[in-house]
Coordinates of C-alpha atoms in Angstrom, one line a residue:
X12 CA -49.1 -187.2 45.8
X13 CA -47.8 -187.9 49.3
X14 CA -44.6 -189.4 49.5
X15 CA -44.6 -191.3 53.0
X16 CA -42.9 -194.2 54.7
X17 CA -42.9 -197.9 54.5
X18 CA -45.5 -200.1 53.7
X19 CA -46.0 -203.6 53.4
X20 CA -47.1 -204.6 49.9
X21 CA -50.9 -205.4 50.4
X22 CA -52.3 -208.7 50.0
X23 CA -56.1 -209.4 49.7
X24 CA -56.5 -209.0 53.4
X25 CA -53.8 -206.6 54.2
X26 CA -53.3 -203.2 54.2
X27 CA -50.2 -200.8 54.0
X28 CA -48.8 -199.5 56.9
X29 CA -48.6 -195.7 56.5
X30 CA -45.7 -193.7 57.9
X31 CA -46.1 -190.3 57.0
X32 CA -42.9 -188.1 57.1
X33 CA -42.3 -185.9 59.2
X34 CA -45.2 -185.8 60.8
X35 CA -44.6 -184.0 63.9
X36 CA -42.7 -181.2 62.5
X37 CA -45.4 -180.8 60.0
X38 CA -48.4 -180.7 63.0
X39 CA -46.2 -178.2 65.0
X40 CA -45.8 -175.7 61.8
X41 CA -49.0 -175.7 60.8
X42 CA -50.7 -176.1 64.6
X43 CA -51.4 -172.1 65.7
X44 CA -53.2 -171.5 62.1
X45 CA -55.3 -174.5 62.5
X46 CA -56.9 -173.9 66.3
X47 CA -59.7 -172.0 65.8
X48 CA -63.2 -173.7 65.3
X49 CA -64.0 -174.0 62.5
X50 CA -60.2 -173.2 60.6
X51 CA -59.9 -175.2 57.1
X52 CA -56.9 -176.9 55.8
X53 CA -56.6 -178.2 52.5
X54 CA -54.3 -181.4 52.3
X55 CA -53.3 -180.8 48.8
X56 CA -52.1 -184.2 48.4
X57 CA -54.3 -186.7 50.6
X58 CA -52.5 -189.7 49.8
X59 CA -53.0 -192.1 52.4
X60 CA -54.4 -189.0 55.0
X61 CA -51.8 -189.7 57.6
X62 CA -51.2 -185.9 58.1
X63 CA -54.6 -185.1 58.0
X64 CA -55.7 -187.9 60.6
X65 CA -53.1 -185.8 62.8
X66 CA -54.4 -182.7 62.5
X67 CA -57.7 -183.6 63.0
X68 CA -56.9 -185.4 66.4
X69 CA -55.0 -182.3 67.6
X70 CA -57.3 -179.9 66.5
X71 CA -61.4 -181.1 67.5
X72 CA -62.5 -177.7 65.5
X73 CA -60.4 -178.4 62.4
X74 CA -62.1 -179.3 58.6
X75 CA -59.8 -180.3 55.9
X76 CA -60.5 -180.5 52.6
X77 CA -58.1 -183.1 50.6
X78 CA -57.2 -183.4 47.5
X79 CA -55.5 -186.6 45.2
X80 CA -55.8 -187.7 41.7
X81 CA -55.4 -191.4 42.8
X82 CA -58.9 -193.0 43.2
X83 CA -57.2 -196.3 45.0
X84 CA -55.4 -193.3 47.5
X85 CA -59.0 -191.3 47.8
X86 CA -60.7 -194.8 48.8
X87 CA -58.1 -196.1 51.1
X88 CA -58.2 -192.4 52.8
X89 CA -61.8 -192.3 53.2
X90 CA -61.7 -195.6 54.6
X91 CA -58.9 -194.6 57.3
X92 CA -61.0 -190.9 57.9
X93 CA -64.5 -193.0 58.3
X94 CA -62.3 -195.9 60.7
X95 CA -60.9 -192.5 63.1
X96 CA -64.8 -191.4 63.2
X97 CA -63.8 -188.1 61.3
X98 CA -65.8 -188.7 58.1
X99 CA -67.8 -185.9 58.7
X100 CA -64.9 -183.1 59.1
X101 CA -63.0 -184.0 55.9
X102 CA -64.5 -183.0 52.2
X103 CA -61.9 -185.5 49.5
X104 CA -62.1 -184.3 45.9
X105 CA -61.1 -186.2 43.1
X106 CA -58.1 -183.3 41.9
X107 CA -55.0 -182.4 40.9
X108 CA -53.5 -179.9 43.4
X109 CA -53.1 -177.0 40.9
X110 CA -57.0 -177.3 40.3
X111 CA -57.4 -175.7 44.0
X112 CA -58.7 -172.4 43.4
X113 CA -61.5 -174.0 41.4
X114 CA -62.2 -176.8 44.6
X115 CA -62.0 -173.7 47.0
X116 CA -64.9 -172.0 44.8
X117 CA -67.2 -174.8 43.9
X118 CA -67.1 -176.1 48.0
X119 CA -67.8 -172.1 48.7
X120 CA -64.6 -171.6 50.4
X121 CA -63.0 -168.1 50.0
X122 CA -59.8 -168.6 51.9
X123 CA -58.2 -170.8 54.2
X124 CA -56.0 -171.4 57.6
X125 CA -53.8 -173.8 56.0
X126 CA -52.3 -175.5 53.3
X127 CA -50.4 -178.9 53.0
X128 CA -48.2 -180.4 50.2
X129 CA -46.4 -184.0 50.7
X130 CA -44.9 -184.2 47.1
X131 CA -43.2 -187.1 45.1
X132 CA -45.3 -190.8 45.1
X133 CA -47.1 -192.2 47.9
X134 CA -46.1 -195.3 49.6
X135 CA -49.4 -197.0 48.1
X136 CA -48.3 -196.0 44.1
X137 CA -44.7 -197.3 45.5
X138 CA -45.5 -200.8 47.0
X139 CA -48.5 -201.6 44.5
X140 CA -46.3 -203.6 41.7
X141 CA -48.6 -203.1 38.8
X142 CA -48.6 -199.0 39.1
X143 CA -45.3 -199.1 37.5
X144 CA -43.6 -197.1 40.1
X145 CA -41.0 -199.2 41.3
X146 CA -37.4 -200.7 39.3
X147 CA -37.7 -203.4 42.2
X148 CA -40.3 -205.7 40.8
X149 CA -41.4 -206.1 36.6
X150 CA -44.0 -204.7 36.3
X151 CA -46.0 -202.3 33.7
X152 CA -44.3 -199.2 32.7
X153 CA -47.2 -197.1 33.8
X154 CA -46.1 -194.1 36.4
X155 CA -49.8 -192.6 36.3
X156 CA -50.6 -191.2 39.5
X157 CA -54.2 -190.8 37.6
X158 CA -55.1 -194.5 36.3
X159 CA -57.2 -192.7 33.5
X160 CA -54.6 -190.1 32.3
X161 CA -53.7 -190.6 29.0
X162 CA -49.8 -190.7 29.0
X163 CA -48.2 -194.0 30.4
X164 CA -44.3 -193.8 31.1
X165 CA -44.0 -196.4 28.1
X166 CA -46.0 -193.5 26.0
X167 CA -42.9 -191.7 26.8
X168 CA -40.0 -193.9 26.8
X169 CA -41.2 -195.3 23.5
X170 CA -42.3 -192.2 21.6
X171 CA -40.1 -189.5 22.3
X172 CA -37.5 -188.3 19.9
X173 CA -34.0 -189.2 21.5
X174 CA -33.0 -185.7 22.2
X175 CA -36.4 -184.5 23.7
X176 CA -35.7 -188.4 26.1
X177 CA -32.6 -187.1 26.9
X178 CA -34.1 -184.0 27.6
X179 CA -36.6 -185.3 30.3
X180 CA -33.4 -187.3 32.1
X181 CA -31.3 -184.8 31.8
X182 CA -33.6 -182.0 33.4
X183 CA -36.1 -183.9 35.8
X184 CA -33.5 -187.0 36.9
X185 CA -30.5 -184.8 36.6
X186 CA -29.0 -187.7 35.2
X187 CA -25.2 -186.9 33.1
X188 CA -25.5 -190.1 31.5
X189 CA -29.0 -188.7 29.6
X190 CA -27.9 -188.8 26.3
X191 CA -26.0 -192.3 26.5
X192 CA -29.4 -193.9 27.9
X193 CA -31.6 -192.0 25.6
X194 CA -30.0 -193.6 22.6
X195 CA -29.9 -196.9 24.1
X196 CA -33.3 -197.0 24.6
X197 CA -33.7 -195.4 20.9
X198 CA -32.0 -198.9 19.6
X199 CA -33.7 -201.2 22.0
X200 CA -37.2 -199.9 20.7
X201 CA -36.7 -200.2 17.6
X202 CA -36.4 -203.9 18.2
X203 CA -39.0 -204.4 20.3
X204 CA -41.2 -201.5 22.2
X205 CA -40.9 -201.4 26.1
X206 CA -43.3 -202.3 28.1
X207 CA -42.3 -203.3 31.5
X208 CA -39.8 -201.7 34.0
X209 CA -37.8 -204.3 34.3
X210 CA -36.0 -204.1 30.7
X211 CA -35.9 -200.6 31.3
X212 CA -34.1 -200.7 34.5
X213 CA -31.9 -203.2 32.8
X214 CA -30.9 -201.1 30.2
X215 CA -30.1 -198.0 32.2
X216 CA -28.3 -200.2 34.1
X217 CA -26.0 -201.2 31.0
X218 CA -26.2 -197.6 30.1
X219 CA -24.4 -196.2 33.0
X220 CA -20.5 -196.5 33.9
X221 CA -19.6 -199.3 36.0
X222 CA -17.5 -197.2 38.3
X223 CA -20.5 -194.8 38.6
X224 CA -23.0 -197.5 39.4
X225 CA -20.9 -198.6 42.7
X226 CA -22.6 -195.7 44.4
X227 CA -25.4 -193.6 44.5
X228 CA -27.7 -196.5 45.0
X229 CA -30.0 -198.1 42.0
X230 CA -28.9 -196.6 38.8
X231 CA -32.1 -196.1 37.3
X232 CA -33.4 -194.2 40.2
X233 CA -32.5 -191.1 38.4
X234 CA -34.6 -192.1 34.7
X235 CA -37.7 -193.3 36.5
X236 CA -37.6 -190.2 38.6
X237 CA -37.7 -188.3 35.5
X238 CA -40.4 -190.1 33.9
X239 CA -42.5 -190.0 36.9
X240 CA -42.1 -185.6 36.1
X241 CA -43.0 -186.3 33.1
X242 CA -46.0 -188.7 33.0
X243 CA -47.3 -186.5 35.5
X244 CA -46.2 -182.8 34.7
X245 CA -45.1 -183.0 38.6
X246 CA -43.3 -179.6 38.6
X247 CA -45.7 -177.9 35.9
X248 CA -48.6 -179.1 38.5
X249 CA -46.5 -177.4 41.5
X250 CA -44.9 -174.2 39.3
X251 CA -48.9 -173.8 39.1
X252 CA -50.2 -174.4 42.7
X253 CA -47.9 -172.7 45.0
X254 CA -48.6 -169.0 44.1
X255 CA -52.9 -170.6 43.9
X256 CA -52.7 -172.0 48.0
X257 CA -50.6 -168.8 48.6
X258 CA -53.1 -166.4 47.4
X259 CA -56.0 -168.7 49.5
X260 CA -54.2 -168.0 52.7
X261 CA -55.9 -166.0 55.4
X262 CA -54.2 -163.6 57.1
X263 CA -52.3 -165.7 60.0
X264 CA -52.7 -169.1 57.6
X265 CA -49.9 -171.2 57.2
X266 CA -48.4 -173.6 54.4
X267 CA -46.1 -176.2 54.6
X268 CA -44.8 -178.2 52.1
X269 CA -42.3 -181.3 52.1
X270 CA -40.3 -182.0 49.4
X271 CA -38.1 -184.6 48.0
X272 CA -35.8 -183.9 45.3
X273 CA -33.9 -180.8 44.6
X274 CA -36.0 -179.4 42.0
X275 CA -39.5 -179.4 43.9
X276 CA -37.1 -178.0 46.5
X277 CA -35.9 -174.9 44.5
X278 CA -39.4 -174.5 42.9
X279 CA -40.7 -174.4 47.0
X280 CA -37.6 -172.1 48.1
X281 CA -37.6 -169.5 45.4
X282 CA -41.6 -169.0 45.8
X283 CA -41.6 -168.6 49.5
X284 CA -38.4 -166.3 48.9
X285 CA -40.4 -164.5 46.8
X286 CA -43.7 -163.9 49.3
X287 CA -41.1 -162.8 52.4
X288 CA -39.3 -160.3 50.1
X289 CA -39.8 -156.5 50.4
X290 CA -40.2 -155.2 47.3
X291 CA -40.6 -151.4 47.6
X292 CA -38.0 -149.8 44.8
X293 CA -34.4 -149.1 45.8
X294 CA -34.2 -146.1 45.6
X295 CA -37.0 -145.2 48.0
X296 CA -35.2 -144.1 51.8
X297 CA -38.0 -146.0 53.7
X298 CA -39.8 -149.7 53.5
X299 CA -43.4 -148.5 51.7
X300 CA -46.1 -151.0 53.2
X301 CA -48.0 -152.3 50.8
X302 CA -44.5 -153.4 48.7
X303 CA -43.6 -155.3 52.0
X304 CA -43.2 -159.3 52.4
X305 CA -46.9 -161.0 52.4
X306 CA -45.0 -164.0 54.1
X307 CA -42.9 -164.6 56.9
X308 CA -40.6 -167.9 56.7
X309 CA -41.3 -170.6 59.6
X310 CA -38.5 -172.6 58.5
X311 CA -34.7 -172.0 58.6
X312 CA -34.0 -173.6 54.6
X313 CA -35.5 -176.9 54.0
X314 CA -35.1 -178.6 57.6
X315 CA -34.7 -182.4 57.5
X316 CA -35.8 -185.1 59.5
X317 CA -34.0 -186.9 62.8
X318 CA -32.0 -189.6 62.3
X319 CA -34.5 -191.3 64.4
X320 CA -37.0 -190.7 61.8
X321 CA -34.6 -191.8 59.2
X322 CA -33.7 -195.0 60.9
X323 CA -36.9 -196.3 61.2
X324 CA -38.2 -194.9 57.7
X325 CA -35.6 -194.8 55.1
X326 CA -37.7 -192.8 52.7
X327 CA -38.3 -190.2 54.7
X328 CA -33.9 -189.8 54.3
X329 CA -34.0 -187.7 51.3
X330 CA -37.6 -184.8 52.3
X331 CA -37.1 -181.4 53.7
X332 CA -39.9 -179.4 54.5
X333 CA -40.4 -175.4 54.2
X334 CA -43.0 -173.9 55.5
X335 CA -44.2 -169.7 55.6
X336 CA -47.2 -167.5 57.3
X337 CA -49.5 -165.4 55.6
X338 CA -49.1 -161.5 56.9
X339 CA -50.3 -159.2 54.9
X340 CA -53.1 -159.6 51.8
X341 CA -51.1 -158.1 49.1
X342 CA -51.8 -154.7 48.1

């Protein structure tokens, strides 16, 4: 899912205010692949289409095709695409992004000019209280970026063996205090199951040291990151999709993707390493061609946004975004 800037919380008549991060960076990188009449990018994660409304302004030749899980995100996006009089250049399926390479075949498409990922939560799963997002507000411990998944965060928290709990903090909120909260919620549990955020957030709260909770802001940003991954396999789905929007590059197509934690970070880095690496044997006195790189990095590392940016969109603070050309079709 997207993860963009502030929005309001919606009332009946109200609708959230859409930010997307680093939006111009984002319209630059993937601008020369998207030109030609006729070029196709998919928007991996749709969200709230901010990115995609961009590109389609700049670019009067462009189709996207735009992926999200969410059907609240999917219906507010078709409803900003249809209000910008672009209904008819944009294709939204109802997906998960690692399901890509199946979208690309059943819409007919055999590659692509470009390829966008916004990871983390969108600002809609954020400021909508009852989606379970959010340690600001009680609300249900939910976390499904898919309303009709089966797995709820309180599936989780209230089913998992303590060591597989501390586990899932320890590895996807990088969290050292892992094993202290995981048996404090084992006890808690067993009193009464959890079933709102606000206990939880409460109790990690408790859990943590209170010279470590003067900084670093909420202490249970860290656990409700990590159940987030987990609810939603977040870096299974990405592990999974990468390589997939890689391989549906054209020749002189371009992905970018904008993180916002260090491990979709390293998962991003280490696969775009991978497509700019030669790998023709060491031994061998020359480059051999078809071992060479298959991308060529746009990006210098994970470039962050302006403190302009920042300052008028804290969320935006903590994404980086990479981003690589397609050279070569591998051998």
């Amino acid at each position: 899912m997207s993860s963009t800037g502030p929005a309001a919380a919606p009332g009946p008549a109200q609708r959230p205010v859409h930010v997307p991060v680093l939006l111009d960076r984002v319209v630059e990188l993937l601008g020369p692949a998207c030109a030609a009449e006729g070029a196709v990018v998919v928007d991996a994660t749709l969200g709230l289409a901010g990115h995609t409304l961009a590109l389609l302004e700049a670019h009067p030749g462009l189709r996207v095709v735009g992926l999200d899980r969410d059907p609240e995100a999917r219906a507010e996006a078709t409803r900003r695409i249809e209000a910008a009089g672009h209904a008819g250049r944009v294709t939204v399926v109802p997906a998960v992004f690692d399901e890509l390479p199946d979208v690309l075949d059943r819409l007919g498409i055999a590659e692509v000019q470009g390829a966008l990922f916004d990871l983390g939560v969108s600002s809609l799963q954020l400021d909508r209280p009852d989606r379970g997002f959010s340690y600001s507000t009680d609300a249900p411990l939910d976390m499904r970026m898919d309303p009709a998944a089966p797995r709820t965060a309180a599936d989780v928290v209230n089913t998992y063996p303590p060591r597989e709990l501390a586990r899932v903090l320890r590895v996807y909120g990088e969290e050292r205090f892992a094993s202290r909260i995981a048996a404090a919620i084992d006890r808690e549990r067993a009193r009464e199951p959890f079933t709102g955020t606000a206990r939880l957030a409460e109790l990690v709260r408790e859990s943590i040291p209170a010279a470590t909770r003067r900084t670093g802001g909420h202490p249970a940003k860290r656990t409700f990151q990590a159940l987030r991954i987990e609810v939603n396999d977040e870096l299974g789905v990405l592990e999974r999709a990468l390589p997939a929007a890689i391989e549906a590059l054209a020749v002189g197509g371009r992905l970018a993707v904008i993180t916002f934690h260090s491990l979709e970070d390293r998962i991003v880095k280490q696969t775009l390493a991978a497509g700019a690496a030669d790998r023709t044997p060491p031994d061998l006195p020359v480059p051999l061609p078809e071992h060479g790189p298959v991308l060529r990095l746009l990006t210098r590392g994970g470039e962050a946004p302006g403190p302009e940016e920042t300052a008028g969109n804290p969320r935006a603070a903590s994404a980086r975004v990479r981003a690589a050309e397609r050279i070569r079709r591998a051998a």
